[in-house]
PDB file of C-alpha atoms in Angstrom:
ATOM      1  CA  MET Z1122      -0.002  -0.019  -0.016  1.00 50.00           C
ATOM      2  CA  LYS Z1123       1.285   3.349  -0.957  1.00 57.00           C
ATOM      3  CA  ILE Z1124       0.764   6.264   1.347  1.00 56.00           C
ATOM      4  CA  ASP Z1125       0.721   9.928  -0.085  1.00 58.00           C
ATOM      5  CA  THR Z1126       3.405  11.800   1.653  1.00 57.00           C
ATOM      6  CA  LYS Z1127       3.425  14.912  -0.426  1.00 59.00           C
ATOM      7  CA  PHE Z1128       1.969  17.052   2.363  1.00 54.00           C
ATOM      8  CA  GLY Z1129       4.592  18.906   4.303  1.00 56.00           C
ATOM      9  CA  SER Z1130       2.568  21.598   6.143  1.00 61.00           C
ATOM     10  CA  ILE Z1131      -0.911  22.448   6.992  1.00 59.00           C
ATOM     11  CA  TRP Z1132      -0.976  24.760   3.873  1.00 61.00           C
ATOM     12  CA  ASP Z1133      -0.354  21.830   1.636  1.00 61.00           C
ATOM     13  CA  GLU Z1134      -3.127  19.699   3.241  1.00 61.00           C
ATOM     14  CA  LEU Z1135      -5.644  22.420   2.661  1.00 63.00           C
ATOM     15  CA  PRO Z1136      -7.899  22.355  -0.505  1.00 58.00           C
ATOM     16  CA  HIS Z1137      -6.502  24.540  -3.238  1.00 64.00           C
ATOM     17  CA  GLU Z1138      -9.464  26.902  -3.052  1.00 62.00           C
ATOM     18  CA  THR Z1139      -8.330  28.221   0.340  1.00 58.00           C
ATOM     19  CA  GLY Z1140      -4.898  29.325  -0.811  1.00 63.00           C
ATOM     20  CA  LYS Z1141      -2.010  30.158   1.404  1.00 65.00           C
ATOM     21  CA  LYS Z1142      -3.618  33.275   2.881  1.00 71.00           C
ATOM     22  CA  ILE Z1143      -3.485  33.645   6.673  1.00 73.00           C
ATOM     23  CA  PRO Z1144      -6.946  34.127   8.128  1.00 72.00           C
ATOM     24  CA  GLU Z1145      -7.673  37.547   9.243  1.00 78.00           C
ATOM     25  CA  THR Z1146     -11.107  37.085  11.045  1.00 84.00           C
ATOM     26  CA  GLN Z1147     -12.609  34.509  13.442  1.00 88.00           C
ATOM     27  CA  ALA Z1148     -14.825  33.401  10.591  1.00 84.00           C
ATOM     28  CA  GLU Z1149     -11.962  32.852   8.139  1.00 79.00           C
ATOM     29  CA  ALA Z1150      -9.984  30.968  10.935  1.00 80.00           C
ATOM     30  CA  MET Z1151     -13.038  28.689  11.460  1.00 84.00           C
ATOM     31  CA  ASP Z1152     -13.288  28.214   7.565  1.00 80.00           C
ATOM     32  CA  PHE Z1153      -9.536  27.477   7.569  1.00 79.00           C
ATOM     33  CA  TYR Z1154      -9.870  25.029  10.346  1.00 81.00           C
ATOM     34  CA  HIS Z1155     -12.831  23.216   8.910  1.00 83.00           C
ATOM     35  CA  ALA Z1156     -11.204  22.987   5.486  1.00 79.00           C
ATOM     36  CA  ALA Z1157      -8.123  21.390   7.068  1.00 78.00           C
ATOM     37  CA  GLU Z1158     -10.186  19.022   9.139  1.00 82.00           C
ATOM     38  CA  ALA Z1159     -12.188  17.989   6.017  1.00 80.00           C
ATOM     39  CA  SER Z1160      -8.957  17.388   4.117  1.00 77.00           C
ATOM     40  CA  VAL Z1161      -7.339  15.426   6.826  1.00 79.00           C
ATOM     41  CA  THR Z1162     -10.423  13.296   7.329  1.00 83.00           C
ATOM     42  CA  ASN Z1163     -10.484  12.753   3.609  1.00 81.00           C
ATOM     43  CA  SER Z1164      -6.956  11.617   3.517  1.00 80.00           C
ATOM     44  CA  THR Z1165      -7.569   9.338   6.565  1.00 86.00           C
ATOM     45  CA  MET Z1166     -10.572   7.753   4.830  1.00 89.00           C
ATOM     46  CA  LYS Z1167      -8.559   7.215   1.683  1.00 88.00           C
ATOM     47  CA  ILE Z1168      -5.868   5.382   3.746  1.00 89.00           C
ATOM     48  CA  TRP Z1169      -8.426   3.312   5.380  1.00 91.00           C
ATOM     49  CA  ASP Z1170      -9.963   2.404   2.090  1.00 92.00           C
ATOM     50  CA  ALA Z1171      -6.631   1.437   0.690  1.00 91.00           C
ATOM     51  CA  HIS Z1172      -5.992  -0.574   3.875  1.00 93.00           C
ATOM     52  CA  ASN Z1173      -9.327  -2.325   3.551  1.00 94.00           C
ATOM     53  CA  ASP Z1174      -8.704  -3.127  -0.154  1.00 94.00           C
ATOM     54  CA  MET Z1175      -5.267  -4.572   0.758  1.00 95.00           C
ATOM     55  CA  MET Z1176      -6.771  -6.627   3.486  1.00 96.00           C
ATOM     56  CA  ALA Z1177      -9.312  -7.982   1.051  1.00 95.00           C
ATOM     57  CA  LYS Z1178      -6.630  -8.876  -1.448  1.00 96.00           C
ATOM     58  CA  SER Z1179      -4.529 -10.552   1.291  1.00 96.00           C
ATOM     59  CA  ALA Z1180      -7.515 -12.656   2.285  1.00 96.00           C
ATOM     60  CA  GLU Z1181      -7.965 -13.729  -1.294  1.00 96.00           C
ATOM     61  CA  LEU Z1182      -4.258 -14.744  -1.661  1.00 97.00           C
ATOM     62  CA  ARG Z1183      -4.464 -16.632   1.549  1.00 97.00           C
ATOM     63  CA  LYS Z1184      -7.528 -18.592   0.056  1.00 97.00           C
ATOM     64  CA  VAL Z1185      -5.658 -19.188  -3.268  1.00 97.00           C
ATOM     65  CA  SER Z1186      -2.552 -20.425  -1.253  1.00 97.00           C
ATOM     66  CA  ALA Z1187      -4.698 -22.681   0.836  1.00 97.00           C
ATOM     67  CA  ARG Z1188      -6.226 -24.248  -2.249  1.00 97.00           C
ATOM     68  CA  LYS Z1189      -2.913 -24.540  -3.920  1.00 97.00           C
ATOM     69  CA  LYS Z1190      -1.483 -26.545  -0.939  1.00 97.00           C
ATOM     70  CA  ILE Z1191      -4.577 -28.841  -0.821  1.00 98.00           C
ATOM     71  CA  ILE Z1192      -4.146 -29.512  -4.550  1.00 98.00           C
ATOM     72  CA  GLU Z1193      -0.494 -30.182  -4.256  1.00 97.00           C
ATOM     73  CA  ARG Z1194      -1.176 -32.511  -1.175  1.00 97.00           C
ATOM     74  CA  GLN Z1195      -3.871 -34.424  -3.172  1.00 97.00           C
ATOM     75  CA  ALA Z1196      -1.436 -34.757  -6.177  1.00 97.00           C
ATOM     76  CA  GLN Z1197       1.274 -36.141  -3.944  1.00 97.00           C
ATOM     77  CA  GLU Z1198      -1.097 -38.584  -2.405  1.00 97.00           C
ATOM     78  CA  ARG Z1199      -2.106 -39.789  -5.949  1.00 97.00           C
ATOM     79  CA  ILE Z1200       1.573 -40.165  -6.916  1.00 97.00           C
ATOM     80  CA  GLU Z1201       2.175 -42.169  -3.837  1.00 97.00           C
ATOM     81  CA  GLN Z1202      -0.924 -44.290  -4.520  1.00 97.00           C
ATOM     82  CA  ALA Z1203       0.244 -45.085  -8.067  1.00 97.00           C
ATOM     83  CA  ARG Z1204       3.729 -45.759  -6.935  1.00 97.00           C
ATOM     84  CA  GLU Z1205       2.377 -48.347  -4.356  1.00 97.00           C
ATOM     85  CA  LEU Z1206       0.107 -49.855  -7.041  1.00 97.00           C
ATOM     86  CA  THR Z1207       3.009 -50.103  -9.495  1.00 97.00           C
ATOM     87  CA  GLU Z1208       5.173 -51.713  -6.930  1.00 96.00           C
ATOM     88  CA  LYS Z1209       2.483 -54.207  -6.006  1.00 96.00           C
ATOM     89  CA  ALA Z1210       2.049 -54.970  -9.808  1.00 96.00           C
ATOM     90  CA  ILE Z1211       5.655 -55.470 -10.329  1.00 96.00           C
ATOM     91  CA  GLU Z1212       5.875 -57.858  -7.184  1.00 95.00           C
ATOM     92  CA  ASP Z1213       2.893 -59.760  -8.464  1.00 93.00           C
ATOM     93  CA  LYS Z1214       4.322 -60.083 -11.902  1.00 94.00           C
ATOM     94  CA  GLU Z1215       7.795 -61.248 -10.372  1.00 92.00           C
ATOM     95  CA  LYS Z1216       5.875 -63.641  -8.282  1.00 91.00           C
ATOM     96  CA  TYR Z1217       3.922 -64.958 -11.188  1.00 90.00           C
ATOM     97  CA  SER Z1218       7.137 -65.230 -13.260  1.00 88.00           C
ATOM     98  CA  LYS Z1219       8.797 -67.331 -10.599  1.00 87.00           C
ATOM     99  CA  ASP Z1220       5.937 -69.493 -10.178  1.00 83.00           C
ATOM    100  CA  LEU Z1221       5.661 -69.971 -13.861  1.00 83.00           C
ATOM    101  CA  GLU Z1222       9.475 -70.685 -14.049  1.00 80.00           C
ATOM    102  CA  THR Z1223       9.266 -73.373 -11.091  1.00 80.00           C
ATOM    103  CA  LYS Z1224       6.336 -75.116 -12.758  1.00 76.00           C
ATOM    104  CA  THR Z1225       8.217 -75.239 -16.080  1.00 73.00           C
ATOM    105  CA  LEU Z1226      11.228 -76.714 -14.412  1.00 66.00           C
ATOM    106  CA  LYS Z1227       9.173 -79.308 -12.535  1.00 69.00           C
ATOM    107  CA  LYS Z1228       8.014 -80.497 -15.843  1.00 64.00           C
ATOM    108  CA  PHE Z1229      11.423 -81.335 -17.047  1.00 59.00           C
TER     109      PHE Z1229
END
């Protein structure tokens, strides 16, 4: 998440319409204050929105990562099962070959 750090003073934080004029009356000072407050609130809300977006993306990535781990585990289990079946088939074939060989030798 990137946070905008271009603001260096309260003058930079204010909306452009207010300008960099020092308030001369109480009413101008209150307008100045409310404009600064609104600008800070707006910036804070933008930061929170960006934070919430990042948290949603992070949650989605965690879900994808969890699914990937499950798929990898299932694939590994299938590979192990296939290996076991292949080894059993080889053993059965070797046993059959030995039995066939001993039967053939017994005939002679």
